[in-house]
mmCIF file with all atom_site columns, N, CA and C in Angstrom:
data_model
loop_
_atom_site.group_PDB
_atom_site.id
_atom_site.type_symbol
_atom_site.label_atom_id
_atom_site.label_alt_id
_atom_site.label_comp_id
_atom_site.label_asym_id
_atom_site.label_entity_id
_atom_site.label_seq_id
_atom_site.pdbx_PDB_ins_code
_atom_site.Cartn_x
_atom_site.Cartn_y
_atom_site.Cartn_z
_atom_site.occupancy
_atom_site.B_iso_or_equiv
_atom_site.pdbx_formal_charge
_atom_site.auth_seq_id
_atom_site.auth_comp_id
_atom_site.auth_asym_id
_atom_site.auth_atom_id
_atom_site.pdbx_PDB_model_num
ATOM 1   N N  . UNK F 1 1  ? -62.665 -7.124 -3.755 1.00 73.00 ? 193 UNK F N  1
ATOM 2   C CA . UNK F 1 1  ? -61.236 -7.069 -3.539 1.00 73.00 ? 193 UNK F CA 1
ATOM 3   C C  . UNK F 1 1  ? -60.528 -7.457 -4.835 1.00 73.00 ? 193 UNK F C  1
ATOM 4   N N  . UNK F 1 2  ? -59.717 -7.056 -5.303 1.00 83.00 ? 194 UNK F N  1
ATOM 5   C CA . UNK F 1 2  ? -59.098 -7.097 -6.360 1.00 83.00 ? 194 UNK F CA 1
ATOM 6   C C  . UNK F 1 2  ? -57.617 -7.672 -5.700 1.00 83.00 ? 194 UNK F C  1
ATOM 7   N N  . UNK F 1 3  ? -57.230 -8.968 -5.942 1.00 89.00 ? 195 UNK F N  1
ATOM 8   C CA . UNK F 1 3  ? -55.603 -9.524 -5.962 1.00 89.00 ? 195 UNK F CA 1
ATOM 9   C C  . UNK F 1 3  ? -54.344 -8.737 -6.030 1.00 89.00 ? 195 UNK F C  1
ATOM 10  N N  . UNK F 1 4  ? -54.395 -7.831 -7.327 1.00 85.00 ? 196 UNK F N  1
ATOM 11  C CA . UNK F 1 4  ? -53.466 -7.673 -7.734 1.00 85.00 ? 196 UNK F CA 1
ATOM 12  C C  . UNK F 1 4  ? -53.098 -6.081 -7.053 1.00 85.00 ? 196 UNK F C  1
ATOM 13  N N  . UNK F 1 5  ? -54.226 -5.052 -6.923 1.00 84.00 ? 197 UNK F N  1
ATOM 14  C CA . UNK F 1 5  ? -54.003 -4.155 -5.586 1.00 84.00 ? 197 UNK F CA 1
ATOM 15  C C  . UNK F 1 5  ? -53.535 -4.546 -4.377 1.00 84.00 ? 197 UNK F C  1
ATOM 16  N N  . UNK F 1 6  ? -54.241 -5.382 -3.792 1.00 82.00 ? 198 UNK F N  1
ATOM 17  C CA . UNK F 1 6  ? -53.737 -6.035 -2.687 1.00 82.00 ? 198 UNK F CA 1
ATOM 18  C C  . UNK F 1 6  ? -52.088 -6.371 -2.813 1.00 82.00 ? 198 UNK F C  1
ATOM 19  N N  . UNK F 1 7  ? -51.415 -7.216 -3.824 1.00 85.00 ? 199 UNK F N  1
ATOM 20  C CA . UNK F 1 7  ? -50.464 -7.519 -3.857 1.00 85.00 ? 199 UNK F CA 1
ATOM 21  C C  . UNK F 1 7  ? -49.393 -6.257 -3.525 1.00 85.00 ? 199 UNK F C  1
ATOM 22  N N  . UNK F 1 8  ? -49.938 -5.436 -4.930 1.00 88.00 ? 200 UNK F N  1
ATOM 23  C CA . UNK F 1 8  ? -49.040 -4.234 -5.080 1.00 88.00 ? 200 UNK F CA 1
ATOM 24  C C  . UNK F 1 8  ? -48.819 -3.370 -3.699 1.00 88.00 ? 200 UNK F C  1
ATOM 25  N N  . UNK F 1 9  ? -49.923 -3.261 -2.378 1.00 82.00 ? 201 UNK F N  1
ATOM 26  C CA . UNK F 1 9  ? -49.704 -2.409 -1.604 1.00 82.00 ? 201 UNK F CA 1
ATOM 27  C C  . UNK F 1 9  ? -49.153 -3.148 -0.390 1.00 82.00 ? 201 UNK F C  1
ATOM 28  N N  . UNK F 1 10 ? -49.171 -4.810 -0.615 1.00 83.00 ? 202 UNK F N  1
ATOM 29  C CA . UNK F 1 10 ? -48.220 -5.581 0.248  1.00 83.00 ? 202 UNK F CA 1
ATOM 30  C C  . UNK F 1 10 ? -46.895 -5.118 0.057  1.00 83.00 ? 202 UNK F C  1
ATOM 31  N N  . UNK F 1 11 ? -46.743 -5.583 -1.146 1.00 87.00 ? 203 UNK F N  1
ATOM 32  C CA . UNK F 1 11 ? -45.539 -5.644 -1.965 1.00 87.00 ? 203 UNK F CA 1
ATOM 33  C C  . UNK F 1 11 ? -44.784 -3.843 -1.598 1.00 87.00 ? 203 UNK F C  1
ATOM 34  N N  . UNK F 1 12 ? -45.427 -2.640 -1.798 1.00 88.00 ? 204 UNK F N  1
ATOM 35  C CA . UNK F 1 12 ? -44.916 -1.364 -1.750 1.00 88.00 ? 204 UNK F CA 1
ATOM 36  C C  . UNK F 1 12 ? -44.557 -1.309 -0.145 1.00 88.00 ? 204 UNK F C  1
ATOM 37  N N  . UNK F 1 13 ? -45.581 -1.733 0.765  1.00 85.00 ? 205 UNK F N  1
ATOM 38  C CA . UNK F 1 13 ? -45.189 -1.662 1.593  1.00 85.00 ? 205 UNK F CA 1
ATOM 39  C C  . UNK F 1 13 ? -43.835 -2.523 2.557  1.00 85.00 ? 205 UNK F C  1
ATOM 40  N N  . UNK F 1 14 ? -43.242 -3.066 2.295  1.00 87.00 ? 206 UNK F N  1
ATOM 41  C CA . UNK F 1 14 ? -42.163 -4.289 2.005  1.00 87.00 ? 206 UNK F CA 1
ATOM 42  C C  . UNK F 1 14 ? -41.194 -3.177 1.418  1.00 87.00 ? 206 UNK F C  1
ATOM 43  N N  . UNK F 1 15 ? -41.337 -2.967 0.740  1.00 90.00 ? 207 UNK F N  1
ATOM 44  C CA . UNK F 1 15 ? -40.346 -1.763 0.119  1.00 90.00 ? 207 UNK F CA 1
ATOM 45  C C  . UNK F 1 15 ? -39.623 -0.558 0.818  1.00 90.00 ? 207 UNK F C  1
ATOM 46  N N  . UNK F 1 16 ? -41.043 -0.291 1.325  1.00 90.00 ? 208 UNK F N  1
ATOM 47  C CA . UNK F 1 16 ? -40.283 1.196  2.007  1.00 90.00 ? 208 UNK F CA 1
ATOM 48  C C  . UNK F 1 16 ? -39.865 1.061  3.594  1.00 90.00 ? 208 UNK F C  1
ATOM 49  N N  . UNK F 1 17 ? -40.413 -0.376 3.613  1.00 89.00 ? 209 UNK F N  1
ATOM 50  C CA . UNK F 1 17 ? -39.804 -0.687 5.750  1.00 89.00 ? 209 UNK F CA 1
ATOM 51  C C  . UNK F 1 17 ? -38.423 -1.005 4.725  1.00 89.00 ? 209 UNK F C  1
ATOM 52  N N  . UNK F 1 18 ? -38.045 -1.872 4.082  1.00 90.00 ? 210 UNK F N  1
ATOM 53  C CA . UNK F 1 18 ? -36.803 -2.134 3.497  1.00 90.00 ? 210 UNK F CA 1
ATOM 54  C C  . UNK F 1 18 ? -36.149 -1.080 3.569  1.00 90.00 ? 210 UNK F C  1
ATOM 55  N N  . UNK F 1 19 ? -36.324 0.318  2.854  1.00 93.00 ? 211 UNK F N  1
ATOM 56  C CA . UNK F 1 19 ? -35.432 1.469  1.988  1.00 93.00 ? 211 UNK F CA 1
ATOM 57  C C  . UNK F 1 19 ? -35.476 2.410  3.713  1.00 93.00 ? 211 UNK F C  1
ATOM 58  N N  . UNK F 1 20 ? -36.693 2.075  4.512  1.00 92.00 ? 212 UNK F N  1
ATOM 59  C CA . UNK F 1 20 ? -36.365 2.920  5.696  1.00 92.00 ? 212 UNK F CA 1
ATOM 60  C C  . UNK F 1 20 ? -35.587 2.291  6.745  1.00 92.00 ? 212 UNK F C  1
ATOM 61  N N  . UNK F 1 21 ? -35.079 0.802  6.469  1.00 93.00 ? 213 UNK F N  1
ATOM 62  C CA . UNK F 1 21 ? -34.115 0.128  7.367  1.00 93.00 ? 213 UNK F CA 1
ATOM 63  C C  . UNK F 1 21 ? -32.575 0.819  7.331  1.00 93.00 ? 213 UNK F C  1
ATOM 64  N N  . UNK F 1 22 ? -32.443 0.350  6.008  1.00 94.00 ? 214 UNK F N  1
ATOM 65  C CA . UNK F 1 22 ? -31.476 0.504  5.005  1.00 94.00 ? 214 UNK F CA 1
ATOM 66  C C  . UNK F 1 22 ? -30.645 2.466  4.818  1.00 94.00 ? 214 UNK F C  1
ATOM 67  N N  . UNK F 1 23 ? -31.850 3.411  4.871  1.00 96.00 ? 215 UNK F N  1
ATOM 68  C CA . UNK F 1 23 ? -31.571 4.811  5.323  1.00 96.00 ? 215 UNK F CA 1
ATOM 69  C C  . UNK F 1 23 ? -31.329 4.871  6.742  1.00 96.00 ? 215 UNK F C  1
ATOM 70  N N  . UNK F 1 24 ? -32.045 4.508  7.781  1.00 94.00 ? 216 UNK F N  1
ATOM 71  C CA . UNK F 1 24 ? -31.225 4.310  9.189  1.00 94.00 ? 216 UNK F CA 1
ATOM 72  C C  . UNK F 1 24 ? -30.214 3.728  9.766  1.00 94.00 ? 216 UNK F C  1
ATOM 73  N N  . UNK F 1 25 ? -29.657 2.648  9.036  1.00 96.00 ? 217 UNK F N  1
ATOM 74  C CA . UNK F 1 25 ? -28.664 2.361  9.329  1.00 96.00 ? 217 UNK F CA 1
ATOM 75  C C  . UNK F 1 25 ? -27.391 3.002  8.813  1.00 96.00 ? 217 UNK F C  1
ATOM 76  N N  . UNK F 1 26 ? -27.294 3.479  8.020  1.00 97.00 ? 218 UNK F N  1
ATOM 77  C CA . UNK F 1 26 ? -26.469 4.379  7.046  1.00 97.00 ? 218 UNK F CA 1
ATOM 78  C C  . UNK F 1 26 ? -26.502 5.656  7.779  1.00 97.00 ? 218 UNK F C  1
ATOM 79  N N  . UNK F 1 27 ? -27.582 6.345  8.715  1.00 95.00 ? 219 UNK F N  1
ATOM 80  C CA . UNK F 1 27 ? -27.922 7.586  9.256  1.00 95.00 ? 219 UNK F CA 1
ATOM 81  C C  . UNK F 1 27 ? -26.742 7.312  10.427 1.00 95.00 ? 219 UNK F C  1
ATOM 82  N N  . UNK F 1 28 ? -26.978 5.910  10.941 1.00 95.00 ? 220 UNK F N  1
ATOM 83  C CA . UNK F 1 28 ? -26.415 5.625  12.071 1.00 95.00 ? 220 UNK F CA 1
ATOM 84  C C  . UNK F 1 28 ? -24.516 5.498  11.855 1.00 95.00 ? 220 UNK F C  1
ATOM 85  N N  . UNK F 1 29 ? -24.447 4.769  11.345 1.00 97.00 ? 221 UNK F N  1
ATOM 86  C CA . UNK F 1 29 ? -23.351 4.555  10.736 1.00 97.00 ? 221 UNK F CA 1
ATOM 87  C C  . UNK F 1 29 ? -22.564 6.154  10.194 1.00 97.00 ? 221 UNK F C  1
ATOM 88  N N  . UNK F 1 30 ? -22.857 7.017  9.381  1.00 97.00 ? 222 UNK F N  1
ATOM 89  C CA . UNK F 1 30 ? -22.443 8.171  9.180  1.00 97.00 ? 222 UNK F CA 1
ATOM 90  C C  . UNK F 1 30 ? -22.439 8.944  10.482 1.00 97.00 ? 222 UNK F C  1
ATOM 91  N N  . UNK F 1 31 ? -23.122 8.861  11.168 1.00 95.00 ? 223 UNK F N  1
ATOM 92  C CA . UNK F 1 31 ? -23.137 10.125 13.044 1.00 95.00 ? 223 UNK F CA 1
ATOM 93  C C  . UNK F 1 31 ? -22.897 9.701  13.524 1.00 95.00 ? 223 UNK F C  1
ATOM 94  N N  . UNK F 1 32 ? -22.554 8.141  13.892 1.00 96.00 ? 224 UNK F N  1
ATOM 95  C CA . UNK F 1 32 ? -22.245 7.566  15.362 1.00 96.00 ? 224 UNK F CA 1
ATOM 96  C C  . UNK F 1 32 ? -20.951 6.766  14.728 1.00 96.00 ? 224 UNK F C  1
ATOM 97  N N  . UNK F 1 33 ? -20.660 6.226  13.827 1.00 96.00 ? 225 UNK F N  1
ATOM 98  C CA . UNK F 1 33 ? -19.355 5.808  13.200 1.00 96.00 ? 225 UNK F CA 1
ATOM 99  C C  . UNK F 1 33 ? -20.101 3.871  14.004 1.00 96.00 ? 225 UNK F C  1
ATOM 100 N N  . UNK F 1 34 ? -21.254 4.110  13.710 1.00 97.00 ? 226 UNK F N  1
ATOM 101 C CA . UNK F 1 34 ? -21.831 2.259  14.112 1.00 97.00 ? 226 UNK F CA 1
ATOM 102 C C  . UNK F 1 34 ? -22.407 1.619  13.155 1.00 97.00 ? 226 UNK F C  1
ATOM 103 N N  . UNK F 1 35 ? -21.504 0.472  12.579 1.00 95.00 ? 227 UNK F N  1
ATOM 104 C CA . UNK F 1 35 ? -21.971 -0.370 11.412 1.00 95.00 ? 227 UNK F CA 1
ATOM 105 C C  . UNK F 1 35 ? -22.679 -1.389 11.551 1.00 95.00 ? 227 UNK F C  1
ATOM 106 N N  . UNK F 1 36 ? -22.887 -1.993 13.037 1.00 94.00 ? 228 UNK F N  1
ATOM 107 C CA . UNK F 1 36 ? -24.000 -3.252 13.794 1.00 94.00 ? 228 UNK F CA 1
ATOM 108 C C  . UNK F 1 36 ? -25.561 -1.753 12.653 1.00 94.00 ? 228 UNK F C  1
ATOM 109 N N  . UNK F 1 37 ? -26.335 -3.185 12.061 1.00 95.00 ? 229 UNK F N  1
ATOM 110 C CA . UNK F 1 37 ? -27.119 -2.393 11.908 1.00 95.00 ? 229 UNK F CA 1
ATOM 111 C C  . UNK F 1 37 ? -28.352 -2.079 13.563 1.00 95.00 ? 229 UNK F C  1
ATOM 112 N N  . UNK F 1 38 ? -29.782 -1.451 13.424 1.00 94.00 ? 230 UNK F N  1
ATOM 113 C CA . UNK F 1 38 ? -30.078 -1.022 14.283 1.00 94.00 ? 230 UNK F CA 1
ATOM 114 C C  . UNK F 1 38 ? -31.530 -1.710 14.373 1.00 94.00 ? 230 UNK F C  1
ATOM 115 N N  . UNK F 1 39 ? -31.581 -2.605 13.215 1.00 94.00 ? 231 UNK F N  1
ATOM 116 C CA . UNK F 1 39 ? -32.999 -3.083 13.101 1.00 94.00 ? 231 UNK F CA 1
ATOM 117 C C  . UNK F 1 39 ? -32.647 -4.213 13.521 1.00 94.00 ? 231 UNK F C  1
ATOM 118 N N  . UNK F 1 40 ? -33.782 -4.631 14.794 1.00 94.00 ? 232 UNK F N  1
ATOM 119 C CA . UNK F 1 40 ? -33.692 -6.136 15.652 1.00 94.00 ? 232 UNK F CA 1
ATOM 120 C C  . UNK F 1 40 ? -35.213 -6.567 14.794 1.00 94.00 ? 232 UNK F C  1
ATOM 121 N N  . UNK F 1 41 ? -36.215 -6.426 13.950 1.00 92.00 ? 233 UNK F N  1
ATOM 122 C CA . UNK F 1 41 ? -37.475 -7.042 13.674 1.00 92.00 ? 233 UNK F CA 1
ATOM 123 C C  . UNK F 1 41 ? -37.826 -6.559 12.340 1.00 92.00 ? 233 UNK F C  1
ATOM 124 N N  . UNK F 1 42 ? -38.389 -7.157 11.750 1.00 85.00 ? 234 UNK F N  1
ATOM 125 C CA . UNK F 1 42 ? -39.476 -6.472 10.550 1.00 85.00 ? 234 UNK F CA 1
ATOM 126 C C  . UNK F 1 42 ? -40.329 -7.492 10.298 1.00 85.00 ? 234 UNK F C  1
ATOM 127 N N  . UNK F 1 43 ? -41.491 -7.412 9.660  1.00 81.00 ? 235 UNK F N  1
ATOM 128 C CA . UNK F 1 43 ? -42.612 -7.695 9.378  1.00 81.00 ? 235 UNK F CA 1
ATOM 129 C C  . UNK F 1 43 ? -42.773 -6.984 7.505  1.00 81.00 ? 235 UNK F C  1
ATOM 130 N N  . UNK F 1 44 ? -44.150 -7.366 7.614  1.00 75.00 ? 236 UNK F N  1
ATOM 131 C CA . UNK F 1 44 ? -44.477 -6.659 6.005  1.00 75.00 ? 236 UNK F CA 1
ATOM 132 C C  . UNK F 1 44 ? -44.476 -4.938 5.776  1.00 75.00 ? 236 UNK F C  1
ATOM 133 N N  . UNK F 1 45 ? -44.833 -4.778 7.175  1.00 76.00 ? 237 UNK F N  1
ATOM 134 C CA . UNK F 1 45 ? -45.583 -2.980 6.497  1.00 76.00 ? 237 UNK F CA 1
ATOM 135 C C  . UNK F 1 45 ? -44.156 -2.362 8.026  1.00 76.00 ? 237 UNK F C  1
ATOM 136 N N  . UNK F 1 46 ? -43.763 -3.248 8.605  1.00 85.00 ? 238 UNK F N  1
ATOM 137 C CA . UNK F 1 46 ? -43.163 -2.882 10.027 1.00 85.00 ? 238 UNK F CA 1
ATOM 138 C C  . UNK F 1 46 ? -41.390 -2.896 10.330 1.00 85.00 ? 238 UNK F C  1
ATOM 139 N N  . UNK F 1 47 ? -40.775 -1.679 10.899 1.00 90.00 ? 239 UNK F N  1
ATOM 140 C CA . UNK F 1 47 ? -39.429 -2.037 11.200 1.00 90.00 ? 239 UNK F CA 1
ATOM 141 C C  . UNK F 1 47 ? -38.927 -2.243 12.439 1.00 90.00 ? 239 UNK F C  1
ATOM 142 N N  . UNK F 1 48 ? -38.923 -2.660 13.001 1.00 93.00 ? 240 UNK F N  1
ATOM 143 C CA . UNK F 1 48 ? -38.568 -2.405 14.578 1.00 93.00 ? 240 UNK F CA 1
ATOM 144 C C  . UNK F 1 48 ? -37.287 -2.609 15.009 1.00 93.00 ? 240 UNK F C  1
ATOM 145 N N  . UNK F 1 49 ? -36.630 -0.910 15.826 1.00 94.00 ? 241 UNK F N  1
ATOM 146 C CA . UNK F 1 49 ? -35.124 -1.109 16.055 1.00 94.00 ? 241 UNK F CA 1
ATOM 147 C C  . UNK F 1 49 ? -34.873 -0.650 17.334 1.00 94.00 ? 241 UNK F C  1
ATOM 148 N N  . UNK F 1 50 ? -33.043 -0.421 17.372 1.00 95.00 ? 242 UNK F N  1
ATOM 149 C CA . UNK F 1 50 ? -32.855 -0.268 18.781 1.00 95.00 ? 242 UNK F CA 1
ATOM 150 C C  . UNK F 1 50 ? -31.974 0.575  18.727 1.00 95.00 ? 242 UNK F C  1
ATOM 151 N N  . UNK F 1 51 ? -31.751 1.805  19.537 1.00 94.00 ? 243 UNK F N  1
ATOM 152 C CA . UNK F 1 51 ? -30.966 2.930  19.712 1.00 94.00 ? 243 UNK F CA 1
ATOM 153 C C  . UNK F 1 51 ? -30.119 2.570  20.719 1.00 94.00 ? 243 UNK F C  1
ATOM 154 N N  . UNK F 1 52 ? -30.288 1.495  21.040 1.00 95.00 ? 244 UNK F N  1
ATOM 155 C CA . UNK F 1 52 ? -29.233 1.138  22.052 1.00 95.00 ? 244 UNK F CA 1
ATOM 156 C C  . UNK F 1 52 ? -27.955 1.307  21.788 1.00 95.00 ? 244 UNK F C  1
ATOM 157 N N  . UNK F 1 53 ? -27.139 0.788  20.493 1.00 95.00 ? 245 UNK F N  1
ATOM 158 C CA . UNK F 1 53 ? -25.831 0.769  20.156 1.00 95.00 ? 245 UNK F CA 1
ATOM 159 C C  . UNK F 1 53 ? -25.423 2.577  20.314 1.00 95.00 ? 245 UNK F C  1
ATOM 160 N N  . UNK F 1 54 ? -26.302 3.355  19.938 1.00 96.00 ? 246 UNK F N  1
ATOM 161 C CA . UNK F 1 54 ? -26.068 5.100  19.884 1.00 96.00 ? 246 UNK F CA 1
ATOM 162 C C  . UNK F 1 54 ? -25.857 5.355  21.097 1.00 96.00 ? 246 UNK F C  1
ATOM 163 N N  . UNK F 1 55 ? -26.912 5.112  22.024 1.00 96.00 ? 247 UNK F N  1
ATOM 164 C CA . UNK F 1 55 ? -26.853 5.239  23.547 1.00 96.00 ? 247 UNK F CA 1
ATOM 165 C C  . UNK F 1 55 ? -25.467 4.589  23.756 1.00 96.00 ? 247 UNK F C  1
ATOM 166 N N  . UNK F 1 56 ? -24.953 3.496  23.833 1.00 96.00 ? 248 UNK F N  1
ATOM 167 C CA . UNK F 1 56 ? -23.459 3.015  24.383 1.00 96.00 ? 248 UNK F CA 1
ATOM 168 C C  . UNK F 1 56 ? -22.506 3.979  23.809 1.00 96.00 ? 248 UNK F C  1
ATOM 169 N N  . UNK F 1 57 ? -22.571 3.885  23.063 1.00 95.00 ? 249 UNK F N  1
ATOM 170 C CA . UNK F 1 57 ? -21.595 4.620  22.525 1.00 95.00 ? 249 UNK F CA 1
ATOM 171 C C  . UNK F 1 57 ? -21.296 5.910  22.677 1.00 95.00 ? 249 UNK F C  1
ATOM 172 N N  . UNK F 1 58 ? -22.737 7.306  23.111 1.00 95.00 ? 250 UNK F N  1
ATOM 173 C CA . UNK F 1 58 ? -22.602 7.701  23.575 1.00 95.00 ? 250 UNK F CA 1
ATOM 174 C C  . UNK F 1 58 ? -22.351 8.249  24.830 1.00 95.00 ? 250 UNK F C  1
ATOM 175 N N  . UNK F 1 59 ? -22.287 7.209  25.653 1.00 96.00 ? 251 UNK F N  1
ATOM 176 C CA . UNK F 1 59 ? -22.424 6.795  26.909 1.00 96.00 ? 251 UNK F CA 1
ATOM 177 C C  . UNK F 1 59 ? -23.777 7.896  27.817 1.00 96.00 ? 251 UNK F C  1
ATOM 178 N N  . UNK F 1 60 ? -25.156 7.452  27.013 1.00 95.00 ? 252 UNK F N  1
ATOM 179 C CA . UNK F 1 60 ? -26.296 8.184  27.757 1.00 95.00 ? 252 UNK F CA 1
ATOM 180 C C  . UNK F 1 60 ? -27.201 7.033  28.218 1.00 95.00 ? 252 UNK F C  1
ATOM 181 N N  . UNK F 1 61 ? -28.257 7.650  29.176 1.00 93.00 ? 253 UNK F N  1
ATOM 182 C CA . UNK F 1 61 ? -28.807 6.411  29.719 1.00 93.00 ? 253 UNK F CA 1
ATOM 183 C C  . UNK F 1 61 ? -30.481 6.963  29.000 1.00 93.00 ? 253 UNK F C  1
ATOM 184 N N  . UNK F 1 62 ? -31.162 6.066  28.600 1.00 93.00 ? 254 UNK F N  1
ATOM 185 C CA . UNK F 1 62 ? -32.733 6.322  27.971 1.00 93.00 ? 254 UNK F CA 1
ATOM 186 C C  . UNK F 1 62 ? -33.312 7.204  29.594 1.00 93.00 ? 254 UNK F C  1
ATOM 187 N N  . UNK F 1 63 ? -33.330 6.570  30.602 1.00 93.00 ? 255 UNK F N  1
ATOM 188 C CA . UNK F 1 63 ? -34.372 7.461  31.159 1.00 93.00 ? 255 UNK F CA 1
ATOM 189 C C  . UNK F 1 63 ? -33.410 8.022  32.342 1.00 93.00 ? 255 UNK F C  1
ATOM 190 N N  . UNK F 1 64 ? -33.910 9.140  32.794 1.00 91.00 ? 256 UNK F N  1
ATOM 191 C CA . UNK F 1 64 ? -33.838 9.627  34.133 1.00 91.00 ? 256 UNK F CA 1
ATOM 192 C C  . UNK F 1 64 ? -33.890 8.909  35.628 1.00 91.00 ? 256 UNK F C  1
ATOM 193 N N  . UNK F 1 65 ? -33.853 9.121  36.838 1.00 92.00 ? 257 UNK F N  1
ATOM 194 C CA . UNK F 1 65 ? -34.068 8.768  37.583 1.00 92.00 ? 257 UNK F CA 1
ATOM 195 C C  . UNK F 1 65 ? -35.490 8.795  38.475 1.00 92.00 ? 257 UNK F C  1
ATOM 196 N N  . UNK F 1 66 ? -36.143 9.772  37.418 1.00 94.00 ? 258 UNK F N  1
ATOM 197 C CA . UNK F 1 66 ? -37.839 9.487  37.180 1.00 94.00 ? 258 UNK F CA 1
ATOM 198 C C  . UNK F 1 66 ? -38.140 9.006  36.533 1.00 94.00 ? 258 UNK F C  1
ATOM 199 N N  . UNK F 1 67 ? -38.156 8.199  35.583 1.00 93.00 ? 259 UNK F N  1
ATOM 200 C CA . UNK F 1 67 ? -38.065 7.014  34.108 1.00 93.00 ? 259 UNK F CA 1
ATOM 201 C C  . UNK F 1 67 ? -39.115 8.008  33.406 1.00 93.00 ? 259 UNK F C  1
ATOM 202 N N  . UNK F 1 68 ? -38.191 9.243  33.337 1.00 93.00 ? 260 UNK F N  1
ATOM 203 C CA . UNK F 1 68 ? -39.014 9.989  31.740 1.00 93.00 ? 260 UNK F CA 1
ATOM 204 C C  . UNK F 1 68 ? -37.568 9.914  30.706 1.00 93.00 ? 260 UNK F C  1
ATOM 205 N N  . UNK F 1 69 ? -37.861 9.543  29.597 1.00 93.00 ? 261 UNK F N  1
ATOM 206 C CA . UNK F 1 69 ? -37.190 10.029 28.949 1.00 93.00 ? 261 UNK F CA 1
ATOM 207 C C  . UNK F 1 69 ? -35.828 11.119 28.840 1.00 93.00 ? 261 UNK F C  1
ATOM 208 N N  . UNK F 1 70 ? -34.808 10.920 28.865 1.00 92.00 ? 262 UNK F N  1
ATOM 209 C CA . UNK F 1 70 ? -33.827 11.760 28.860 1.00 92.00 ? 262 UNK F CA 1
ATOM 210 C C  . UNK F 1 70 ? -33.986 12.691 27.838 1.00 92.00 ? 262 UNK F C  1
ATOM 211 N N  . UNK F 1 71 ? -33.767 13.896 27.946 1.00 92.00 ? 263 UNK F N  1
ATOM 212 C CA . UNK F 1 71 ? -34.062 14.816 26.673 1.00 92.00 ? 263 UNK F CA 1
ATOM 213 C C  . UNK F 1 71 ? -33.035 14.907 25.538 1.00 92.00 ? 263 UNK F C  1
ATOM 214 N N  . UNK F 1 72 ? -31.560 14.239 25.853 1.00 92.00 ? 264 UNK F N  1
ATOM 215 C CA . UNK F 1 72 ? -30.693 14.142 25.139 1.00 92.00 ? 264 UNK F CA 1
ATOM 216 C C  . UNK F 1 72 ? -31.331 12.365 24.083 1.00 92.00 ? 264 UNK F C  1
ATOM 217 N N  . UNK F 1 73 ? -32.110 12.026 24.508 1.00 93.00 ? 265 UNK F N  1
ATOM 218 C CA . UNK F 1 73 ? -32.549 10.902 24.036 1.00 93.00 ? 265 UNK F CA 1
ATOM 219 C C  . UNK F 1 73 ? -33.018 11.316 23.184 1.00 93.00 ? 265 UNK F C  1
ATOM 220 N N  . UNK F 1 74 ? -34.501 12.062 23.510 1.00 89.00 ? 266 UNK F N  1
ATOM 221 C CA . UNK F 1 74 ? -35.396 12.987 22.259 1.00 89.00 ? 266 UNK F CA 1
ATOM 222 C C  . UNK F 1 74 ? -34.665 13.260 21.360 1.00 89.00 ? 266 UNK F C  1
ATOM 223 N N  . UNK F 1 75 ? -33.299 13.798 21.483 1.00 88.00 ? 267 UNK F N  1
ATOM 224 C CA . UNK F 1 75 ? -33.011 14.774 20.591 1.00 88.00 ? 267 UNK F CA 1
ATOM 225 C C  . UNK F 1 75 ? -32.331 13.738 18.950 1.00 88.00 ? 267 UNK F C  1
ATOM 226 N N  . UNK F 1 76 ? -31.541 12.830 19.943 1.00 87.00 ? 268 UNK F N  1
ATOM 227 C CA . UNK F 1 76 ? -31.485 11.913 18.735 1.00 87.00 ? 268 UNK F CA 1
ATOM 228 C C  . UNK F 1 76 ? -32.246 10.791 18.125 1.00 87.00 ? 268 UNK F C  1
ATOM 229 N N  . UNK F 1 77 ? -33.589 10.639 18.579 1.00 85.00 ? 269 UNK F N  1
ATOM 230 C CA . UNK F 1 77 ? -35.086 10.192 18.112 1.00 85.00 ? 269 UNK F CA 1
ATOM 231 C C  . UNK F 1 77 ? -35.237 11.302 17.417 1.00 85.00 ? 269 UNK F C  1
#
């Protein structure tokens, strides 16, 4: 194992959950006119968010009354 690889692909990866937070919220913000950003978590290599604020706002519900997925959901995933 070499340190300094290791570092660098910690380190890159840190980067691009950053630059892919940072592009979704701006995605969000430009189409839905919502500046709350959308990321509730991150980790090193990880972003984890919530479409919830899109959903209110659009006033849609995530699932059906069969709890599949709404297809108007898909569409903005």
């Amino acid at each position: 194992m070499d340190i300094d690889n290791a570092s660098s692909i910690t380190k890159t990866g840190q980067a691009v959950a950053k630059a892919g937070a940072r592009i979704l919220d701006q995605y969000i913000e430009e189409n839905f006119g919502i500046k709350q950003s959308c990321v509730i978590a991150g980790d090193t290599d990880s972003v984890y968010i919530s479409i919830q604020s899109v959903l209110d706002k659009l006033n849609y519900q995530l699932l059906t009354n069969e709890k599949i997925v709404e297809d108007k959901v898909h569409n903005i995933v």
